[in-house]
């Protein structure tokens, strides 16, 4: 509701009115409905949604306002000073009863077979108003499609949505949310009068990445989810509050489950305005199926004579103890390293680090499984940028928003919706800069597609525009000019392929903006030259004072990436954190620290011999698959814990079944540093254990208990989380080096790895509902590009890089318009990382048509 | 594209007249209807491409307005008003007379593809009820004889 503050009307900022005899003061701009709800007076609604603009379509929220001749809809009536409102008089009750009678005219009253029964607004209100008969004596209007054989008009309008038009009361909430909040145009309301209907757009399916929300906000049973339909009644389920494990925002969710079957049936939102606004991405909604799938690892596996065979936990732990001890005795503990998934909870991550550092005196551990050549310590501009504070809700009231080097819809869907919201409600000016066109640009004032590999030059150009146009006061401008190349806007603009005029407009907006949010994302983090780009961004920040009048940050990507940083899972934690760790453990290992990349290199040289991987799948996700595979194969001993058998577990000597996030209670730290708790919804399935318990069991075998008690573990984590890990900005401007971009002859296209909007990482392929949205990899390219190669949608395309090739079907993009191709990395069947070269900045590829 | 160059040019010209291209949906639909004779998903898609508005918005507007036929109609689309004033002055018997005369039911098209008969709500010509609209022209103060004459003339013209 705070969305509607900051009135532009001037005068008083609040109004005072009387509702049912109670006096209430609310910000100007609040509706009567919001004012009533703010003091706990409930007014029923169908079409109203707290995050959408009011339309007054259903009329059920009638109230009586003194001096108004007729009943008013409270959802669309703005509260005014001195209003006297009654919400419960006979007139109001009669009005609502009449509205209900009209709504029920054509309603099929099939509650006994309707999945909404028990949580249906219409059912509840009808019951409350005691309507038990209808005066409507004619035949009800029935929607029945030609291809329907039953009287139930159940129609699949999307991979996971069933529409029943007869139950629909035409509140238009789904259509409005789809267009307004999500910017998607695959659902509409057609015809008029009696035969008005909601349906998918002509020739399309409702398959957008937020489609699950449409079902959740439906006040009746017109839209239902295929995962929930006919499975269970809502009153037979229990709910458990939890946190999404596939987004870095930590979207708040509720699991609906049945205890005696140990089964989750669905996920709905647990609205938290500071984080998610009550919208869930489909990944969040359907990823519970990753846990409930029957393909899960059932028992530990031990490799015997080259084959993995099932074993008991005791056997597996004995083997781990024996083999790791052999390595430790022969070569020293420092030859043992580890990689943990940044989606694990705090306790597991912290136990992981403590186990490796304390038991083996090793500093060879990391949580980053998909970024090439990351820095191993934090003395760099990239780490400074990534450590800056960020507030998701801070996007809402920003007047200028820049998204740079990020495809929000594929990486940060929650923030994507926030940017749209800032545009819709606050008319924020949005600027999108990326090496390829993205969907966020729908709401952008300007979209700047700069040439591949010129990220830092683009940022330099923005700085130069500010200097040349005198947009900001900058005492050491000569210093800045010395440190960046080229030194004029004209040259820089030409190099990055964006018109200087366009860059000037953006620079002016950054200078004039009262609150600026600057978001950078995966394309920066994944880039080999992230340090160079980050340096350019440090200059940009200093020049425009962005962090002082807003926020600038590289968004963390995974559910607990921030937790991993704050608990020191990286090879060289932040100095302040190191000091605290030293205090807690009375000393830290002084051995050499390796990050993921150096660990893999040293495995290949047989200098790391034992390795523990928890929840990660580097074979699938780390650039250059062959390199990773060869490295892991060189190991003497590899332990992998995961929910499923993966490409990485296939190489392991011991595989341990890991419990999923819904199977244990845990804390996660989202991208803004907010610590959130997820409760345990299920008992671990099969023989799986949570990460921290597995580590505890292994540590016990080494007779070096990790913690004397759970409380000790929690208090150590608490102490670490209190450490401020924000790094100070550099003094003065920093030098932006010139990057060397390799050009591959005969490989003209730049390949960008991405996540499909319905997938994240390596596990979501196990969720059936998500596979229904997208079950196969594709190569996405501009229509013009496809035509140049004489390719049509769905054609098989051979995608080649200097080191590998894969064959994928073609998808013609609605957005792309330059020589760039995108391939999602989430599908086992298409190992796209095998095309990537480890040390490259740009992955050049070529394509050709596969003959039939 | 179903739309011809002339229609496309006309639609493009209209888009420029409004601050929002969305406002050009109805004029565009009218232009398309005059060229094609009816509207369907393919026409919506064409218009969407020309005026750069999501296809679903065009379909929503088009289906809301009953004035646009959504499937092929005869050369002459006869729309008889059956609202209150016309009904009081005999619209119902006029409609059944037309059904009889054209040997079709309302909503149908004659076999020679000449006439399509539909009933519509008030066309705003109550003072001259009963009335009907054939393509763009009003025919008012109707009697059976007048209807005979009109149909004959149209047959002759075709």
PDB file of C-alpha atoms in Angstrom, chain A residues 104-108 134-144 151 166 194:
ATOM      1  CA  UNK A 104     -23.769 -16.075  -9.644  1.00  0.00           C
ATOM      2  CA  UNK A 105     -26.191 -15.812 -12.609  1.00  0.00           C
ATOM      3  CA  UNK A 106     -24.025 -17.858 -14.900  1.00  0.00           C
ATOM      4  CA  UNK A 107     -21.776 -19.460 -12.319  1.00  0.00           C
ATOM      5  CA  UNK A 108     -21.977 -23.267 -12.502  1.00  0.00           C
ATOM      6  CA  UNK A 134     -31.458 -17.603  -7.412  1.00  0.00           C
ATOM      7  CA  UNK A 135     -34.238 -15.628  -9.021  1.00  0.00           C
ATOM      8  CA  UNK A 136     -32.701 -16.264 -12.411  1.00  0.00           C
ATOM      9  CA  UNK A 137     -35.076 -18.725 -14.026  1.00  0.00           C
ATOM     10  CA  UNK A 138     -33.454 -19.060 -17.441  1.00  0.00           C
ATOM     11  CA  UNK A 139     -30.854 -21.384 -18.820  1.00  0.00           C
ATOM     12  CA  UNK A 140     -27.383 -20.358 -17.663  1.00  0.00           C
ATOM     13  CA  UNK A 141     -24.927 -19.426 -20.386  1.00  0.00           C
ATOM     14  CA  UNK A 142     -22.483 -22.256 -20.951  1.00  0.00           C
ATOM     15  CA  UNK A 143     -19.083 -22.087 -22.577  1.00  0.00           C
ATOM     16  CA  UNK A 144     -18.417 -25.383 -24.297  1.00  0.00           C
ATOM     17  CA  UNK A 151     -19.937 -30.237 -19.996  1.00  0.00           C
ATOM     18  CA  UNK A 166     -17.848 -20.920 -16.769  1.00  0.00           C
ATOM     19  CA  UNK A 194     -22.825 -12.453 -21.282  1.00  0.00           C
TER      20      UNK A 194
END
